[in-house]
PDB file of C-alpha atoms in Angstrom:
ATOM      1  CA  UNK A 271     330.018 187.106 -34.535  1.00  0.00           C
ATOM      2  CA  UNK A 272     331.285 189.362 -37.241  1.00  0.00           C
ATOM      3  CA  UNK A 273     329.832 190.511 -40.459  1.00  0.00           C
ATOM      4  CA  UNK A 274     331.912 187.696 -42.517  1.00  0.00           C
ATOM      5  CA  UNK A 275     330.436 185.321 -40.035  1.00  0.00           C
ATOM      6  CA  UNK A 276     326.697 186.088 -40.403  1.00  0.00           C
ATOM      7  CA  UNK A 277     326.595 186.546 -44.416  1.00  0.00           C
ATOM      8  CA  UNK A 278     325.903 183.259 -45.959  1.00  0.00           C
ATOM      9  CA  UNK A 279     326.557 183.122 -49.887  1.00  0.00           C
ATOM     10  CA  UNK A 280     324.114 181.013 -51.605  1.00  0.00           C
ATOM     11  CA  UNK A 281     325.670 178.594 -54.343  1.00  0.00           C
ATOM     12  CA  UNK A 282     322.774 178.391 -56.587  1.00  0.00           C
ATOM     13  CA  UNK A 283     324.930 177.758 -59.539  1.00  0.00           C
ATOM     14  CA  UNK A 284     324.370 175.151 -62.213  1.00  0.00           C
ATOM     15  CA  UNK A 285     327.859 173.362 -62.184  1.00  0.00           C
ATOM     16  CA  UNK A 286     330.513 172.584 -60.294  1.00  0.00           C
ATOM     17  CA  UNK A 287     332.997 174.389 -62.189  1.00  0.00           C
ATOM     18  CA  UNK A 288     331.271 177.384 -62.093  1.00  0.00           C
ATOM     19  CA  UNK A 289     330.924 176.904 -58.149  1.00  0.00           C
ATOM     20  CA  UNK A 290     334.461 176.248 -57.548  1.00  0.00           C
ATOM     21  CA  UNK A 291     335.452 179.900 -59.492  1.00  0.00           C
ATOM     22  CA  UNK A 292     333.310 181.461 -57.304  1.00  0.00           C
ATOM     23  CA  UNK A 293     334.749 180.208 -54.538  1.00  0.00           C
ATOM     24  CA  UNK A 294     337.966 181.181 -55.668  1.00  0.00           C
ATOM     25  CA  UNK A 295     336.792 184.614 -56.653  1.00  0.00           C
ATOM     26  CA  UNK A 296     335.667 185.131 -53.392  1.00  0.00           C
ATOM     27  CA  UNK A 297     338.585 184.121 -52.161  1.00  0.00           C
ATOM     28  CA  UNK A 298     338.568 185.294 -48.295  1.00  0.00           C
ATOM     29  CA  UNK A 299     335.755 187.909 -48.579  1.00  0.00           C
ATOM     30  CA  UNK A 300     333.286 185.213 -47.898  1.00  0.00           C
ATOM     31  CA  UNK A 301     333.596 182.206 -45.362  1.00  0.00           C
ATOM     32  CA  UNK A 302     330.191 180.890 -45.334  1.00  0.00           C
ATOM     33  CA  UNK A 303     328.612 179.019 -47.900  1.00  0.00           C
ATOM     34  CA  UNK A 304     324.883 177.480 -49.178  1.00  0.00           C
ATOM     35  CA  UNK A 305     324.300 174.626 -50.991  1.00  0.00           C
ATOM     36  CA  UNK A 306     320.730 173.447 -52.354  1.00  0.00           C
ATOM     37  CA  UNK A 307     319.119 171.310 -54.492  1.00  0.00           C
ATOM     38  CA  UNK A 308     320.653 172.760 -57.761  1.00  0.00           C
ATOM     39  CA  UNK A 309     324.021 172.482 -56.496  1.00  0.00           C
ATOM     40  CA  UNK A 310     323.878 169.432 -54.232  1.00  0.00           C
ATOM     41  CA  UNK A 311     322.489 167.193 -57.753  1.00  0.00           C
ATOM     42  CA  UNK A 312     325.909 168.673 -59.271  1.00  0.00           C
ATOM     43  CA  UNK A 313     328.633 167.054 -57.157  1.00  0.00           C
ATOM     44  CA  UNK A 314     327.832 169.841 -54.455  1.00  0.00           C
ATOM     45  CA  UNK A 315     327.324 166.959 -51.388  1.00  0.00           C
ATOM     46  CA  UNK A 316     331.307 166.103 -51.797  1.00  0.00           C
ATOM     47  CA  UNK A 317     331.789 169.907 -52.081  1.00  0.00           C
ATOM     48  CA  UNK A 318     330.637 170.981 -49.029  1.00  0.00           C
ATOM     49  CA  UNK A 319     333.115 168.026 -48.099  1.00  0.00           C
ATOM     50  CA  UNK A 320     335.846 170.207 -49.323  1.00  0.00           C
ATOM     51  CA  UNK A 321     334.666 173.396 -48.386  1.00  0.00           C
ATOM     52  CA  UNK A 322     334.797 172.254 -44.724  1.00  0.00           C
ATOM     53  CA  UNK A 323     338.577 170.989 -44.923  1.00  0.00           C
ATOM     54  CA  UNK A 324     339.018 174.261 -46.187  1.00  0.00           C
ATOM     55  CA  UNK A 325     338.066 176.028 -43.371  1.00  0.00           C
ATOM     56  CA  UNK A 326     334.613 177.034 -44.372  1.00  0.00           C
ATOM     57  CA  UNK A 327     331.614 177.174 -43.140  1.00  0.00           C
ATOM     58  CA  UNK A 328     328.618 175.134 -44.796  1.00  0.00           C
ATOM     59  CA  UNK A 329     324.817 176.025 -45.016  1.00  0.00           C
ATOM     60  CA  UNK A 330     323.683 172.993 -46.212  1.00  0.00           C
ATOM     61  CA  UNK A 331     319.777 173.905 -47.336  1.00  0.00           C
ATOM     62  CA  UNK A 332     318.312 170.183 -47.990  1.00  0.00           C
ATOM     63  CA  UNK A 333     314.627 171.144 -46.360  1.00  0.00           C
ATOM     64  CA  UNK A 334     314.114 167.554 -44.906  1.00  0.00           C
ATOM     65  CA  UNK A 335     311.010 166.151 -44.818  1.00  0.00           C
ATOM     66  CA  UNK A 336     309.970 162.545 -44.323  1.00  0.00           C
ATOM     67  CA  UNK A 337     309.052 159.783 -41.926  1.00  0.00           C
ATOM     68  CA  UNK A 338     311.084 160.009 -38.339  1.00  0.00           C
ATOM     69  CA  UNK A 339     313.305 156.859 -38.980  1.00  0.00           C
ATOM     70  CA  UNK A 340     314.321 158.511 -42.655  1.00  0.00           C
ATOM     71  CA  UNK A 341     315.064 161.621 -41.175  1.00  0.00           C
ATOM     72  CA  UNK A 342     316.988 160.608 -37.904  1.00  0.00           C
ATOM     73  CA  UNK A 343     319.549 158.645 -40.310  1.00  0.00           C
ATOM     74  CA  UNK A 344     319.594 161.174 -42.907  1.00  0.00           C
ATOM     75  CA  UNK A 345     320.649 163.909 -39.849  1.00  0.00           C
ATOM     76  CA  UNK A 346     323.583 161.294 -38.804  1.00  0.00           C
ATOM     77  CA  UNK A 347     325.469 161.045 -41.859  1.00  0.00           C
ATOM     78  CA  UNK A 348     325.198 164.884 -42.226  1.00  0.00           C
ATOM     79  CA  UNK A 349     326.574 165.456 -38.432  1.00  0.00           C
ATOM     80  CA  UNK A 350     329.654 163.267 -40.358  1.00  0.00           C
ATOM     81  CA  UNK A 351     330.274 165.634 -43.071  1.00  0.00           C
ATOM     82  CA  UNK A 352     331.104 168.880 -40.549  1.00  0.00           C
ATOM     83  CA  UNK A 353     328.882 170.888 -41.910  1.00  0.00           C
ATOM     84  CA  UNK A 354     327.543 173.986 -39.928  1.00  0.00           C
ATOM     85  CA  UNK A 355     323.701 174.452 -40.360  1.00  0.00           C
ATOM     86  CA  UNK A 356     320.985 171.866 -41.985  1.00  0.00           C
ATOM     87  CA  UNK A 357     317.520 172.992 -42.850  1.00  0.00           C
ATOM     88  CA  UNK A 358     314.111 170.745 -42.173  1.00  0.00           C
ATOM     89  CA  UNK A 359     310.481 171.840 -42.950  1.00  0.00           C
ATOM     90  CA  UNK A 360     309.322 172.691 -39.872  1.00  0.00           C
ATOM     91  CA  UNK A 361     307.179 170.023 -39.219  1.00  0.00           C
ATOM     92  CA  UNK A 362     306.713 169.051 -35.499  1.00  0.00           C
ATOM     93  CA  UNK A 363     307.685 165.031 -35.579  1.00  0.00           C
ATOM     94  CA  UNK A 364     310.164 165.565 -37.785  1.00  0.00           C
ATOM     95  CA  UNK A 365     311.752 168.340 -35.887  1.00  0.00           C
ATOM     96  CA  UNK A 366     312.037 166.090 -32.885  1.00  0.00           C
ATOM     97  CA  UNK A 367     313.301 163.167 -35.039  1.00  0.00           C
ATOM     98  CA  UNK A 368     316.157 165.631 -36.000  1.00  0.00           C
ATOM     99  CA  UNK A 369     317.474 166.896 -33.202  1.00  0.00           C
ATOM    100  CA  UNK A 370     317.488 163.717 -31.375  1.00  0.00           C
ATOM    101  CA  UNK A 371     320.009 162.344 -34.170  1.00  0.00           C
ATOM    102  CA  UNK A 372     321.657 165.335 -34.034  1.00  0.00           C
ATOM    103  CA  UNK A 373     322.548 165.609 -30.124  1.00  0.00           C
ATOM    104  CA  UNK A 374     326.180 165.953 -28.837  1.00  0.00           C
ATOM    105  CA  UNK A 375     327.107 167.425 -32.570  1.00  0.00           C
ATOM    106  CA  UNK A 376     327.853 170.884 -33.570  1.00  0.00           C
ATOM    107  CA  UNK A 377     325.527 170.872 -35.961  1.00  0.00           C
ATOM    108  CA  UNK A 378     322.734 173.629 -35.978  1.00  0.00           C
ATOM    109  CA  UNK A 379     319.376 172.588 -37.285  1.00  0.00           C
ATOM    110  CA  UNK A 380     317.256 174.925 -38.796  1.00  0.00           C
ATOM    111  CA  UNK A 381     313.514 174.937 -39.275  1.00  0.00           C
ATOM    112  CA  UNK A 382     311.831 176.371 -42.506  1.00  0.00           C
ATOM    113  CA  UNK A 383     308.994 178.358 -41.556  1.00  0.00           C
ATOM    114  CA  UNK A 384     307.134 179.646 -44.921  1.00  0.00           C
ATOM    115  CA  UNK A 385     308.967 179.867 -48.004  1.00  0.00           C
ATOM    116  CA  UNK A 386     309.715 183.718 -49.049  1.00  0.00           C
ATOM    117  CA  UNK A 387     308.963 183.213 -52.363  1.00  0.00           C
ATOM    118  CA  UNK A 388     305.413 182.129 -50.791  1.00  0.00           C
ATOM    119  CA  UNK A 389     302.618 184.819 -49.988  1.00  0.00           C
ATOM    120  CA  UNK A 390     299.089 184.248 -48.700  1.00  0.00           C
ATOM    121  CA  UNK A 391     297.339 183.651 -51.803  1.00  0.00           C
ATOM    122  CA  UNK A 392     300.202 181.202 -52.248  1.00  0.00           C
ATOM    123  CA  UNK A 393     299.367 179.671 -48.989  1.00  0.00           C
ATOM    124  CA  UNK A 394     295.802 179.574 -49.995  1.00  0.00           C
ATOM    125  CA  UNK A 395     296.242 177.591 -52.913  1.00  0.00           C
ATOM    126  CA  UNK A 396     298.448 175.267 -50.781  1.00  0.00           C
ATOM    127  CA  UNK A 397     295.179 174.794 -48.213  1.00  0.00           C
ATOM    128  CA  UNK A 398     297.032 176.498 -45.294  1.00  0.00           C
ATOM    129  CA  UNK A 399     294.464 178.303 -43.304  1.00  0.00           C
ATOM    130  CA  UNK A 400     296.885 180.584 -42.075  1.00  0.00           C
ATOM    131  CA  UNK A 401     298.653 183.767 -43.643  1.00  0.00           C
ATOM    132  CA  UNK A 402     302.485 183.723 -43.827  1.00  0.00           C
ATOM    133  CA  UNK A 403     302.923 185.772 -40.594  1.00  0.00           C
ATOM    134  CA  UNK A 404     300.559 183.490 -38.297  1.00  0.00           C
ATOM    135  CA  UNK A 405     302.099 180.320 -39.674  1.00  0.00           C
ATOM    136  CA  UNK A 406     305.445 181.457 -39.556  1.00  0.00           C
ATOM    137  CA  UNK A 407     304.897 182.308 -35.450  1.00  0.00           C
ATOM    138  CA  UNK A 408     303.081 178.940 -34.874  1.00  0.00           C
ATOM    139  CA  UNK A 409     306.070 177.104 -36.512  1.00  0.00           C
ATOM    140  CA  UNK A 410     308.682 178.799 -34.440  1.00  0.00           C
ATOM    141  CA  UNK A 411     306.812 178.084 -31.103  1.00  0.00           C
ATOM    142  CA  UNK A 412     306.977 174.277 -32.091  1.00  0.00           C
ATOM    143  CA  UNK A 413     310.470 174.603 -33.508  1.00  0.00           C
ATOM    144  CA  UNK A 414     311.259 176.000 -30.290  1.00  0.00           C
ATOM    145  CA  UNK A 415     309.584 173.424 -28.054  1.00  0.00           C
ATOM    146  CA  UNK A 416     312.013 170.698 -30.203  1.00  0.00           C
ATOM    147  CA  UNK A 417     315.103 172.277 -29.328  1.00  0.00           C
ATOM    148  CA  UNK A 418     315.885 173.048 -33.158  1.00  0.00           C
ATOM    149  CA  UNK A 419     319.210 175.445 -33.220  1.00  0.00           C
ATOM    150  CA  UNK A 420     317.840 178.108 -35.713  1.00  0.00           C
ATOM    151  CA  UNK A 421     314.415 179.260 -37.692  1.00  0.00           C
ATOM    152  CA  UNK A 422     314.291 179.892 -41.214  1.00  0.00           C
ATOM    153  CA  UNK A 423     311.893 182.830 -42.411  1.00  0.00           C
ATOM    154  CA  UNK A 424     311.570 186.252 -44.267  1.00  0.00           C
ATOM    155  CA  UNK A 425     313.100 189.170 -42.766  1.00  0.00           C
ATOM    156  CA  UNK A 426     310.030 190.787 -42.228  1.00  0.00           C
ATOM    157  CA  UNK A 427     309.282 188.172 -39.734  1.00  0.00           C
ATOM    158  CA  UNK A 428     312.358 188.348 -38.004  1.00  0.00           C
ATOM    159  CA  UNK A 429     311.391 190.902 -35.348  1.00  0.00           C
ATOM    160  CA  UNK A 430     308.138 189.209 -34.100  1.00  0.00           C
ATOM    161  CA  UNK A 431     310.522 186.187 -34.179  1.00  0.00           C
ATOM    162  CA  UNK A 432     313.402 186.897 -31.984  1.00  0.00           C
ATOM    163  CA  UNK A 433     310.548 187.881 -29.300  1.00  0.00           C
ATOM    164  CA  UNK A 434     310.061 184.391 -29.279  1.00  0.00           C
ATOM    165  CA  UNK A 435     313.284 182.355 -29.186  1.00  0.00           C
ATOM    166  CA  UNK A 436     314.690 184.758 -26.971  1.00  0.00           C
ATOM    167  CA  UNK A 437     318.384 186.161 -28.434  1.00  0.00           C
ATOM    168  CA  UNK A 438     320.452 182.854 -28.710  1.00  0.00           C
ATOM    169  CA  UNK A 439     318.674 180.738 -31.622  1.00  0.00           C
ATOM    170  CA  UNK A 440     319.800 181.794 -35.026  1.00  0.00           C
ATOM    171  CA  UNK A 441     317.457 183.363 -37.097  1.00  0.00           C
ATOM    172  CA  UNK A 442     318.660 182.862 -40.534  1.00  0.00           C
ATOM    173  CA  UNK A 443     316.934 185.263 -43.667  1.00  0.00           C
ATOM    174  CA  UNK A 444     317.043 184.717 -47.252  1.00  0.00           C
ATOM    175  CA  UNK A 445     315.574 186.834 -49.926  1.00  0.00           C
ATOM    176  CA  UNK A 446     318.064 190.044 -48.882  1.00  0.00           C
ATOM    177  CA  UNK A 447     318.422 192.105 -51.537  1.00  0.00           C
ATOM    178  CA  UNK A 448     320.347 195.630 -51.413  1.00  0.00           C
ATOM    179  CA  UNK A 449     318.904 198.714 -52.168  1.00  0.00           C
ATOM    180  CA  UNK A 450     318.416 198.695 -55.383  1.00  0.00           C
ATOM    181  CA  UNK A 451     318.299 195.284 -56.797  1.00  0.00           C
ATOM    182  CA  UNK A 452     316.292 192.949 -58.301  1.00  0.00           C
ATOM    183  CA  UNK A 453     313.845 191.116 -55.816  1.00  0.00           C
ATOM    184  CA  UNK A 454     313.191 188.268 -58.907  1.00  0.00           C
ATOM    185  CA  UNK A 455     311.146 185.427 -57.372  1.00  0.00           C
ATOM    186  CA  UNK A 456     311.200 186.582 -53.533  1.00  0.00           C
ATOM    187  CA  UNK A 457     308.160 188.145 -52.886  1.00  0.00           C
ATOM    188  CA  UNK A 458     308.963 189.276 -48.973  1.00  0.00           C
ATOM    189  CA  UNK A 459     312.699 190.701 -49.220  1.00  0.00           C
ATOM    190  CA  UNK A 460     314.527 192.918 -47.284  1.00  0.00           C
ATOM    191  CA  UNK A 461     317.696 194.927 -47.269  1.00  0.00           C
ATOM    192  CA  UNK A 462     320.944 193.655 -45.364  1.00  0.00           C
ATOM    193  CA  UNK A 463     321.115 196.226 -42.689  1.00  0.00           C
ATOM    194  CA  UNK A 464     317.205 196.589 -42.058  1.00  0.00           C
ATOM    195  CA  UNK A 465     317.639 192.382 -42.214  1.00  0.00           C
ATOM    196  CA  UNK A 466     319.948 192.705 -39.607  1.00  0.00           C
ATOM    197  CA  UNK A 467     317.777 195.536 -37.105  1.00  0.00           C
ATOM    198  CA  UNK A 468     315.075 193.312 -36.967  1.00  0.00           C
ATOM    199  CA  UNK A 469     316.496 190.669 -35.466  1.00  0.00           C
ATOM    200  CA  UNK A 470     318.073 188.079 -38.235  1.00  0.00           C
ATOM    201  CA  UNK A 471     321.066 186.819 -37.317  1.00  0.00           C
ATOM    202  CA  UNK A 472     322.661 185.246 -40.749  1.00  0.00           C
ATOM    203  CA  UNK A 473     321.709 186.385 -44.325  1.00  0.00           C
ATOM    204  CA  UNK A 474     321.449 184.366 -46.909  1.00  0.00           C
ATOM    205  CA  UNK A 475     322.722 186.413 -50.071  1.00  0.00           C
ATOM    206  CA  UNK A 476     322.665 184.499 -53.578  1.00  0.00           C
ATOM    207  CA  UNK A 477     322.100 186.292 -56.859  1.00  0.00           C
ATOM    208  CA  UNK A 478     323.275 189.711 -55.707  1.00  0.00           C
ATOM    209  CA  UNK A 479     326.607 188.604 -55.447  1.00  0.00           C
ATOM    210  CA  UNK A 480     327.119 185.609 -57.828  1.00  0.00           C
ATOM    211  CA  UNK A 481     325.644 186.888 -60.875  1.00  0.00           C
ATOM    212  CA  UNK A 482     327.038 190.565 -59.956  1.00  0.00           C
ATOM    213  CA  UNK A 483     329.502 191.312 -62.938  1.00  0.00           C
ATOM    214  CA  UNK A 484     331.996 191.711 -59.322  1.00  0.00           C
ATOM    215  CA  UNK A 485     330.667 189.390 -56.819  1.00  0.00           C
ATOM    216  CA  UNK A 486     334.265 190.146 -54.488  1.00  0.00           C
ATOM    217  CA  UNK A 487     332.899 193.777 -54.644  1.00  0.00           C
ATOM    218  CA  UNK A 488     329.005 193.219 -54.499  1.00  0.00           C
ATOM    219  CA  UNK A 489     330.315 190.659 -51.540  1.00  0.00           C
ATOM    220  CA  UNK A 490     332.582 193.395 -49.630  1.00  0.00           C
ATOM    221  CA  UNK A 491     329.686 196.357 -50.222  1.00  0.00           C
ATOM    222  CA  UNK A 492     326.863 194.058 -48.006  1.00  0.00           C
ATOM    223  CA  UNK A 493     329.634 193.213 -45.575  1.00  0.00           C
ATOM    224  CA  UNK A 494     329.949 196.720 -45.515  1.00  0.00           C
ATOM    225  CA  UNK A 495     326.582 197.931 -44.938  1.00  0.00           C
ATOM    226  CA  UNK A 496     326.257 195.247 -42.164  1.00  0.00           C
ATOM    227  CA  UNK A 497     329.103 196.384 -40.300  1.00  0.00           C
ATOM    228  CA  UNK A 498     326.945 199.797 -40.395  1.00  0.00           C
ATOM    229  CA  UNK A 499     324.551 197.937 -37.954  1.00  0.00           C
ATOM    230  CA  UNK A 500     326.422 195.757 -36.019  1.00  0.00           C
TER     231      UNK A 500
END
């Protein structure tokens, strides 16, 4: 894969409207796309509809979580819609329950380790025993032993990750912030390039590039410092 193919641009815009001029302000800089909750409660389910006739790949970052049954039909109607990648806490039975309805698709199913706007006292407070690293590794192991297509963590983690799923699965990183910018909420961030010599495979970038006053620009300088690494 190139650079254009690993950076993912997170839609976490309010409207529609405003996603769509993104999208066209983007124009061919960008072919990858996220949409989450804020987008998907906005019209951004039929979106990603569009995006994929359009040639484009969707992200589509829903975090399942529920009983097996909910979650196997929930995984078959989004094989339908053509998207690319689908996240899912990464809880064992409903791992399983997901890539079962998922077999014979395209459709890469990613499991969402520990949040990166989570740290250990956040943990804590959540009654996990474990710090972010340790849980992290003990939900890739089990994400592994599902056959899910991709993991889901910090950057930081990334390394001590690909030593476990080996150099095929996808390990996908949010919270990548250039040199230089705000980190906001995300507590464990990393730059794109550093992102990218640890072992992540796809980088999620939102706010640096859609609330840059330039988001082609801010778009086409990560591309560029990616292409520095790979």
């Amino acid at each position: 894969m190139n650079a254009r193919d690993r950076l993912i641009v997170g839609l976490d815009i309010p409207t529609m409207t405003e996603a769509e001029k993104m999208v066209a302000t983007l124009g061919d800089t960008v072919s990858f796309y996220k949409i989450g909750y804020q987008l998907a409660f906005a019209g951004g389910l039929e979106f990603a509809r569009e995006l994929v006739r359009d040639g484009k790949q969707v992200f589509l970052d829903m975090k399942l979580l529920d009983i097996d049954n909910t979650v196997a039909k929930g995984v078959e109607n989004i094989v339908k819609m053509g998207v690319t990648m689908l996240t899912l806490h990464a809880y064992p039975k409903a791992m399983r329950a997901a890539v079962e309805a998922a077999k014979g698709s395209g459709l890469c199913l990613l499991a969402v380790t520990v949040l990166t706007s989570m740290d250990e006292t956040d943990l804590i407070n959540a009654g996990y025993e474990y710090d972010p690293h340790t849980l992290v590794l003990r939900r890739v192991e089990q994400a592994l032993s599902a056959g899910m297509g991709g993991i889901v963590c910090s950057a930081e983690e990334s390394s001590a990750v690909r030593k476990i799923v080996g150099p095929d699965m996808a390990v996908v990183t949010p919270g990548i912030r250039p040199a230089g910018s705000d980190a906001g909420d995300q507590k464990r961030v990393m730059t794109p390039a550093d992102a990218l010599s640890a072992g992540s495979s796809h980088l999620v970038v939102a706010r640096p590039i859609v609330r840059a006053p330039d988001p082609k620009a801010a778009a086409q300088a990560i591309l560029a410092e990616m292409r520095t690494v790979l």
